[in-house]
């Protein structure tokens, strides 16, 4: 048997080095190299490499093939019976793909995957749980049974029709044996940080274990053409726990995010080899699981703020989906001498920039006042088109005058006080008109070549911040 060797791995990017170095030559981070002992002989590679022969009876002999002779067929995607998840995946789950779902602990990752696989009554699914016991999964499955199904039959009757099989295992070698015996059409690993292989001499969740297990699962998915879904955790820095190379191994990286104090959850696609990364899925967390939100604008605009100051409605776009959000601001006299600036769901540095524009270009003095900004619903918005609504909400709270109901806006504010054009103005206007808004303030440049005669909404083009504020407050 060959001797074990010691390597040093960067905890930030996964760079290997035969000796310890203070600064990583790949990512430039300091003091990130940790010592790991690995075995030269990797028995798991042989186990994973023989899966094609074990599952199909064929033996694989890879050899170079001219690109013109490669047969490309449009394979049907696996329908997950979840419109939001299918949209983010690019139309469904691709056969033989490795998908990583990441999110903070307790955000609802396992709930999303479990309620999805329970709907797959025509596919054999192997759910590998490394964190929860089978009893805990059964309690969660009972809670996730749809209300409509409970009236027809009992919970156990509904779950009996599901082909989801559960195994509580953390050894990758034994997981491969369960896969060979059960012959599933979809494999779920919950979570990748709890899985370990005997080929690596380190504890579960370490950098070498996570990377090795993910590589073997990728090799298995490609050779057997069986899709695999990995569930991973987000660390305190906001990135996926484990080496950064894990994101390079998988085919798609989905991030499940949201505030635990709010009911909304957002599913984003950070990387997708089989679809667009601009898609977005929105869910509502309820007692019986996650509910798909097909029209988020109606849920985010549930309250009537007529007569209240500091509230402005903006037409934003997250990914490729337009929806209207409430921008709330509170301006008050600084009680402790030093003014405070606070933003929830919005970039604080951009808020400071907009306040400087409002003071320099418009003439409103806010240097001795506290400014608090909040994006309603617990959303985090990065669309620069909500700049105009931020300024309008701040000024509305400062003068204690409410904005008329039925008015929304979209526009990026420049440092010179100009209203810069925004993208996808047609989708923004159509969303506002669909929800019954009668007036919308848009950048003047966006009106070139835009025909709004067939829309039941009045468009007010503006060129500067002063013009927009004059329209809102007279």
CSV table of N, CA and C in Angstrom, one decimal, residues 79-194:
chain,number,residue,atom,x,y,z
A,79,UNK,N,-39.5,16.8,-15.4
A,79,UNK,CA,-40.5,17.8,-14.8
A,79,UNK,C,-40.6,17.6,-13.3
A,80,UNK,N,-40.3,18.7,-12.6
A,80,UNK,CA,-40.3,18.7,-11.1
A,80,UNK,C,-41.6,19.0,-10.6
A,81,UNK,N,-42.6,19.3,-11.4
A,81,UNK,CA,-44.0,19.6,-11.0
A,81,UNK,C,-44.0,20.8,-10.0
A,82,UNK,N,-43.0,21.7,-10.3
A,82,UNK,CA,-42.9,23.0,-9.6
A,82,UNK,C,-42.5,24.0,-10.6
A,83,UNK,N,-43.4,24.9,-10.9
A,83,UNK,CA,-43.2,25.9,-12.0
A,83,UNK,C,-42.0,26.8,-11.7
A,84,UNK,N,-41.9,27.2,-10.4
A,84,UNK,CA,-40.8,28.1,-10.0
A,84,UNK,C,-39.5,27.4,-10.1
A,85,UNK,N,-39.4,26.2,-9.7
A,85,UNK,CA,-38.1,25.4,-9.7
A,85,UNK,C,-37.8,25.1,-11.2
A,86,UNK,N,-38.8,24.7,-12.0
A,86,UNK,CA,-38.5,24.4,-13.4
A,86,UNK,C,-38.0,25.6,-14.1
A,87,UNK,N,-38.5,26.8,-13.8
A,87,UNK,CA,-38.1,28.0,-14.4
A,87,UNK,C,-36.6,28.3,-14.1
A,88,UNK,N,-36.3,28.2,-12.8
A,88,UNK,CA,-34.9,28.5,-12.5
A,88,UNK,C,-33.9,27.5,-13.0
A,89,UNK,N,-34.3,26.2,-13.2
A,89,UNK,CA,-33.5,25.2,-13.7
A,89,UNK,C,-33.4,25.3,-15.2
A,90,UNK,N,-34.2,26.1,-15.9
A,90,UNK,CA,-34.2,26.3,-17.3
A,90,UNK,C,-35.2,25.4,-18.0
A,91,UNK,N,-36.2,24.9,-17.4
A,91,UNK,CA,-37.2,24.1,-18.0
A,91,UNK,C,-37.4,22.7,-17.4
A,92,UNK,N,-36.6,22.4,-16.4
A,92,UNK,CA,-36.6,21.1,-15.8
A,92,UNK,C,-35.2,20.6,-15.4
A,93,UNK,N,-35.2,19.4,-14.8
A,93,UNK,CA,-33.9,18.9,-14.4
A,93,UNK,C,-33.3,18.0,-15.6
A,94,UNK,N,-32.1,18.3,-15.9
A,94,UNK,CA,-31.4,17.6,-17.0
A,94,UNK,C,-30.9,16.3,-16.5
A,95,UNK,N,-31.0,15.3,-17.3
A,95,UNK,CA,-30.5,13.9,-16.9
A,95,UNK,C,-29.0,13.9,-16.9
A,96,UNK,N,-28.5,13.3,-15.8
A,96,UNK,CA,-27.0,13.3,-15.6
A,96,UNK,C,-26.4,14.5,-15.1
A,97,UNK,N,-27.2,15.5,-14.6
A,97,UNK,CA,-26.7,16.7,-14.1
A,97,UNK,C,-26.5,16.7,-12.6
A,98,UNK,N,-25.6,17.5,-12.1
A,98,UNK,CA,-25.3,17.6,-10.7
A,98,UNK,C,-25.7,19.0,-10.3
A,99,UNK,N,-26.7,19.2,-9.4
A,99,UNK,CA,-27.2,20.5,-9.0
A,99,UNK,C,-27.0,20.7,-7.6
A,100,UNK,N,-26.5,21.8,-7.2
A,100,UNK,CA,-26.2,22.2,-5.8
A,100,UNK,C,-27.2,23.3,-5.4
A,101,UNK,N,-27.9,23.0,-4.3
A,101,UNK,CA,-28.9,23.9,-3.7
A,101,UNK,C,-28.3,24.4,-2.4
A,102,UNK,N,-28.0,25.7,-2.3
A,102,UNK,CA,-27.3,26.3,-1.1
A,102,UNK,C,-28.3,27.3,-0.4
A,103,UNK,N,-28.0,27.5,0.8
A,103,UNK,CA,-28.8,28.4,1.6
A,103,UNK,C,-28.4,28.4,3.1
A,104,UNK,N,-28.9,29.4,3.8
A,104,UNK,CA,-28.6,29.4,5.2
A,104,UNK,C,-29.3,28.3,6.0
A,105,UNK,N,-28.8,27.9,7.1
A,105,UNK,CA,-29.5,26.8,7.9
A,105,UNK,C,-30.9,27.3,8.3
A,106,UNK,N,-31.9,26.5,8.1
A,106,UNK,CA,-33.3,26.8,8.5
A,106,UNK,C,-34.1,27.6,7.5
A,107,UNK,N,-33.5,27.9,6.3
A,107,UNK,CA,-34.2,28.7,5.4
A,107,UNK,C,-35.3,28.0,4.6
A,108,UNK,N,-35.2,26.6,4.5
A,108,UNK,CA,-36.2,25.8,3.8
A,108,UNK,C,-35.7,25.0,2.7
A,109,UNK,N,-34.4,24.7,2.6
A,109,UNK,CA,-33.8,23.9,1.5
A,109,UNK,C,-34.4,22.5,1.5
A,110,UNK,N,-34.3,21.8,2.7
A,110,UNK,CA,-34.8,20.5,2.7
A,110,UNK,C,-36.3,20.4,2.5
A,111,UNK,N,-37.0,21.4,3.0
A,111,UNK,CA,-38.5,21.4,2.8
A,111,UNK,C,-38.8,21.6,1.3
A,112,UNK,N,-38.1,22.4,0.6
A,112,UNK,CA,-38.3,22.6,-0.9
A,112,UNK,C,-38.0,21.3,-1.6
A,113,UNK,N,-36.9,20.6,-1.4
A,113,UNK,CA,-36.6,19.4,-2.1
A,113,UNK,C,-37.5,18.3,-1.7
A,114,UNK,N,-37.9,18.1,-0.4
A,114,UNK,CA,-38.7,17.0,0.0
A,114,UNK,C,-40.1,17.2,-0.6
A,115,UNK,N,-40.7,18.4,-0.5
A,115,UNK,CA,-42.0,18.5,-1.1
A,115,UNK,C,-42.0,18.4,-2.6
A,116,UNK,N,-40.9,18.6,-3.2
A,116,UNK,CA,-40.8,18.4,-4.7
A,116,UNK,C,-40.7,17.0,-5.1
A,117,UNK,N,-39.9,16.2,-4.4
A,117,UNK,CA,-39.7,14.8,-4.7
A,117,UNK,C,-41.0,14.0,-4.3
A,118,UNK,N,-41.8,14.5,-3.4
A,118,UNK,CA,-43.0,13.8,-3.0
A,118,UNK,C,-44.0,13.8,-4.1
A,119,UNK,N,-43.9,14.9,-5.0
A,119,UNK,CA,-44.8,15.0,-6.1
A,119,UNK,C,-44.4,14.1,-7.3
A,120,UNK,N,-43.2,13.6,-7.3
A,120,UNK,CA,-42.7,12.8,-8.4
A,120,UNK,C,-43.2,11.3,-8.2
A,121,UNK,N,-44.5,11.1,-8.4
A,121,UNK,CA,-45.1,9.8,-8.2
A,121,UNK,C,-44.8,8.8,-9.4
A,122,UNK,N,-44.1,9.3,-10.4
A,122,UNK,CA,-43.8,8.5,-11.6
A,122,UNK,C,-42.3,8.2,-11.7
A,123,UNK,N,-41.5,8.7,-10.7
A,123,UNK,CA,-40.1,8.5,-10.7
A,123,UNK,C,-39.6,8.0,-9.4
A,124,UNK,N,-38.6,7.0,-9.5
A,124,UNK,CA,-38.0,6.5,-8.3
A,124,UNK,C,-37.0,7.4,-7.8
A,125,UNK,N,-37.1,7.9,-6.5
A,125,UNK,CA,-36.2,8.8,-5.9
A,125,UNK,C,-35.6,8.2,-4.7
A,126,UNK,N,-34.3,8.4,-4.6
A,126,UNK,CA,-33.5,8.0,-3.4
A,126,UNK,C,-33.1,9.2,-2.6
A,127,UNK,N,-33.7,9.4,-1.5
A,127,UNK,CA,-33.4,10.6,-0.6
A,127,UNK,C,-32.4,10.1,0.5
A,128,UNK,N,-31.2,10.6,0.4
A,128,UNK,CA,-30.1,10.2,1.3
A,128,UNK,C,-30.0,11.4,2.4
A,129,UNK,N,-30.4,11.0,3.6
A,129,UNK,CA,-30.3,12.0,4.7
A,129,UNK,C,-29.1,11.8,5.6
A,130,UNK,N,-28.3,12.7,5.7
A,130,UNK,CA,-27.2,12.6,6.6
A,130,UNK,C,-27.3,13.4,7.9
A,131,UNK,N,-28.4,14.2,8.0
A,131,UNK,CA,-28.7,15.0,9.1
A,131,UNK,C,-29.9,14.6,10.0
A,132,UNK,N,-31.0,14.2,9.3
A,132,UNK,CA,-32.2,13.9,10.0
A,132,UNK,C,-32.4,12.4,10.0
A,133,UNK,N,-33.2,11.9,10.9
A,133,UNK,CA,-33.5,10.5,11.0
A,133,UNK,C,-34.7,10.3,10.1
A,134,UNK,N,-35.1,9.0,9.9
A,134,UNK,CA,-36.2,8.6,9.1
A,134,UNK,C,-37.5,9.1,9.7
A,135,UNK,N,-37.6,9.1,11.0
A,135,UNK,CA,-38.8,9.5,11.7
A,135,UNK,C,-39.0,11.0,11.5
A,136,UNK,N,-38.0,11.8,11.6
A,136,UNK,CA,-38.1,13.2,11.4
A,136,UNK,C,-38.5,13.5,10.0
A,137,UNK,N,-38.0,12.8,9.0
A,137,UNK,CA,-38.4,13.0,7.6
A,137,UNK,C,-39.9,12.6,7.4
A,138,UNK,N,-40.3,11.6,8.1
A,138,UNK,CA,-41.8,11.2,8.0
A,138,UNK,C,-42.7,12.3,8.6
A,139,UNK,N,-42.3,12.9,9.7
A,139,UNK,CA,-43.1,14.0,10.3
A,139,UNK,C,-43.1,15.1,9.4
A,140,UNK,N,-42.0,15.4,8.7
A,140,UNK,CA,-42.0,16.6,7.8
A,140,UNK,C,-42.9,16.2,6.5
A,141,UNK,N,-42.8,15.0,6.1
A,141,UNK,CA,-43.6,14.6,4.9
A,141,UNK,C,-45.1,14.7,5.2
A,142,UNK,N,-45.5,14.3,6.4
A,142,UNK,CA,-46.9,14.4,6.8
A,142,UNK,C,-47.3,15.9,6.7
A,143,UNK,N,-46.5,16.7,7.2
A,143,UNK,CA,-46.8,18.2,7.2
A,143,UNK,C,-46.9,18.8,5.8
A,144,UNK,N,-46.2,18.2,4.9
A,144,UNK,CA,-46.1,18.8,3.5
A,144,UNK,C,-47.2,18.2,2.6
A,145,UNK,N,-48.1,17.3,3.1
A,145,UNK,CA,-49.1,16.8,2.2
A,145,UNK,C,-50.1,17.9,1.9
A,146,UNK,N,-50.4,18.1,0.6
A,146,UNK,CA,-51.3,19.2,0.2
A,146,UNK,C,-52.7,19.0,0.9
A,147,UNK,N,-53.3,20.1,1.1
A,147,UNK,CA,-54.6,20.1,1.8
A,147,UNK,C,-55.7,19.5,0.9
A,148,UNK,N,-55.5,19.6,-0.5
A,148,UNK,CA,-56.5,19.0,-1.4
A,148,UNK,C,-56.4,17.5,-1.3
A,149,UNK,N,-55.2,17.0,-1.1
A,149,UNK,CA,-55.0,15.5,-1.1
A,149,UNK,C,-55.6,14.9,0.2
A,150,UNK,N,-55.6,15.7,1.3
A,150,UNK,CA,-56.1,15.2,2.6
A,150,UNK,C,-57.6,14.9,2.5
A,151,UNK,N,-58.3,15.6,1.7
A,151,UNK,CA,-59.7,15.4,1.7
A,151,UNK,C,-60.1,14.2,0.9
A,152,UNK,N,-59.2,13.7,0.0
A,152,UNK,CA,-59.4,12.6,-0.8
A,152,UNK,C,-59.1,11.3,-0.1
A,153,UNK,N,-57.9,11.3,0.6
A,153,UNK,CA,-57.4,10.1,1.2
A,153,UNK,C,-56.6,10.5,2.4
A,154,UNK,N,-56.1,9.6,3.2
A,154,UNK,CA,-55.3,9.9,4.3
A,154,UNK,C,-53.9,10.3,3.9
A,155,UNK,N,-53.2,10.8,4.9
A,155,UNK,CA,-51.8,11.2,4.5
A,155,UNK,C,-51.0,10.0,4.1
A,156,UNK,N,-51.1,8.9,4.8
A,156,UNK,CA,-50.3,7.7,4.5
A,156,UNK,C,-50.7,7.2,3.1
A,157,UNK,N,-52.0,7.3,2.7
A,157,UNK,CA,-52.4,6.9,1.4
A,157,UNK,C,-51.7,7.7,0.3
A,158,UNK,N,-51.6,9.0,0.5
A,158,UNK,CA,-50.9,9.9,-0.4
A,158,UNK,C,-49.4,9.5,-0.5
A,159,UNK,N,-48.8,9.4,0.7
A,159,UNK,CA,-47.4,9.1,0.7
A,159,UNK,C,-47.1,7.7,0.1
A,160,UNK,N,-48.0,6.8,0.2
A,160,UNK,CA,-47.8,5.5,-0.3
A,160,UNK,C,-47.7,5.5,-1.8
A,161,UNK,N,-48.3,6.4,-2.5
A,161,UNK,CA,-48.2,6.5,-3.9
A,161,UNK,C,-46.9,7.1,-4.4
A,162,UNK,N,-46.1,7.7,-3.4
A,162,UNK,CA,-44.8,8.3,-3.8
A,162,UNK,C,-43.8,7.2,-3.9
A,163,UNK,N,-42.9,7.4,-4.8
A,163,UNK,CA,-41.8,6.4,-5.0
A,163,UNK,C,-40.5,6.9,-4.4
A,164,UNK,N,-40.6,7.8,-3.4
A,164,UNK,CA,-39.5,8.3,-2.7
A,164,UNK,C,-39.0,7.4,-1.6
A,165,UNK,N,-37.8,6.9,-1.7
A,165,UNK,CA,-37.2,6.0,-0.7
A,165,UNK,C,-36.2,6.8,0.1
A,166,UNK,N,-36.2,6.6,1.4
A,166,UNK,CA,-35.3,7.3,2.3
A,166,UNK,C,-34.3,6.4,2.9
A,167,UNK,N,-33.1,6.8,3.0
A,167,UNK,CA,-32.0,6.1,3.6
A,167,UNK,C,-31.2,7.1,4.4
A,168,UNK,N,-30.9,6.8,5.7
A,168,UNK,CA,-30.1,7.7,6.5
A,168,UNK,C,-28.6,7.1,6.5
A,169,UNK,N,-27.8,7.7,5.8
A,169,UNK,CA,-26.4,7.2,5.5
A,169,UNK,C,-25.5,8.4,5.3
A,170,UNK,N,-24.2,8.2,5.8
A,170,UNK,CA,-23.2,9.2,5.6
A,170,UNK,C,-22.0,8.7,4.8
A,171,UNK,N,-21.9,7.4,4.6
A,171,UNK,CA,-20.7,6.8,3.9
A,171,UNK,C,-21.0,6.8,2.4
A,172,UNK,N,-20.2,7.4,1.6
A,172,UNK,CA,-20.4,7.5,0.2
A,172,UNK,C,-20.4,6.1,-0.4
A,173,UNK,N,-19.5,5.2,0.1
A,173,UNK,CA,-19.4,3.9,-0.5
A,173,UNK,C,-20.7,3.1,-0.3
A,174,UNK,N,-21.3,3.2,0.9
A,174,UNK,CA,-22.6,2.5,1.1
A,174,UNK,C,-23.7,3.2,0.4
A,175,UNK,N,-23.6,4.5,0.2
A,175,UNK,CA,-24.6,5.2,-0.6
A,175,UNK,C,-24.6,4.6,-2.1
A,176,UNK,N,-23.5,4.4,-2.6
A,176,UNK,CA,-23.3,3.8,-4.0
A,176,UNK,C,-24.0,2.4,-4.0
A,177,UNK,N,-23.8,1.7,-2.9
A,177,UNK,CA,-24.4,0.3,-2.9
A,177,UNK,C,-25.9,0.4,-2.9
A,178,UNK,N,-26.5,1.4,-2.1
A,178,UNK,CA,-27.9,1.6,-2.1
A,178,UNK,C,-28.4,2.0,-3.5
A,179,UNK,N,-27.7,2.8,-4.2
A,179,UNK,CA,-28.1,3.3,-5.5
A,179,UNK,C,-28.1,2.1,-6.5
A,180,UNK,N,-27.1,1.2,-6.4
A,180,UNK,CA,-27.0,0.1,-7.3
A,180,UNK,C,-28.2,-0.9,-7.0
A,181,UNK,N,-28.6,-1.0,-5.7
A,181,UNK,CA,-29.6,-2.0,-5.4
A,181,UNK,C,-31.0,-1.4,-5.7
A,182,UNK,N,-31.2,-0.1,-5.5
A,182,UNK,CA,-32.6,0.5,-5.7
A,182,UNK,C,-32.8,1.0,-7.1
A,183,UNK,N,-31.8,1.2,-7.9
A,183,UNK,CA,-31.9,1.7,-9.3
A,183,UNK,C,-32.8,3.0,-9.3
A,184,UNK,N,-32.5,4.0,-8.6
A,184,UNK,CA,-33.3,5.2,-8.7
A,184,UNK,C,-33.1,6.0,-9.9
A,185,UNK,N,-34.1,6.9,-10.2
A,185,UNK,CA,-34.0,7.8,-11.4
A,185,UNK,C,-33.6,9.2,-10.9
A,186,UNK,N,-33.5,9.5,-9.6
A,186,UNK,CA,-33.1,10.8,-9.1
A,186,UNK,C,-32.5,10.5,-7.7
A,187,UNK,N,-31.4,11.1,-7.4
A,187,UNK,CA,-30.7,11.0,-6.1
A,187,UNK,C,-30.6,12.3,-5.4
A,188,UNK,N,-31.0,12.4,-4.2
A,188,UNK,CA,-30.9,13.6,-3.4
A,188,UNK,C,-30.0,13.4,-2.2
A,189,UNK,N,-29.0,14.2,-2.0
A,189,UNK,CA,-28.0,14.1,-0.9
A,189,UNK,C,-28.2,15.3,0.0
A,190,UNK,N,-28.6,15.1,1.2
A,190,UNK,CA,-28.9,16.1,2.2
A,190,UNK,C,-28.1,15.8,3.5
A,191,UNK,N,-27.0,16.5,3.7
A,191,UNK,CA,-26.4,17.4,2.9
A,191,UNK,C,-25.0,17.0,2.5
A,192,UNK,N,-24.3,17.7,1.6
A,192,UNK,CA,-23.0,17.2,1.1
A,192,UNK,C,-22.0,17.4,2.2
A,193,UNK,N,-22.2,18.3,3.2
A,193,UNK,CA,-21.2,18.5,4.3
A,193,UNK,C,-21.2,17.3,5.2
A,194,UNK,N,-22.2,16.4,5.2
A,194,UNK,CA,-22.2,15.3,6.2
A,194,UNK,C,-21.7,14.0,5.5
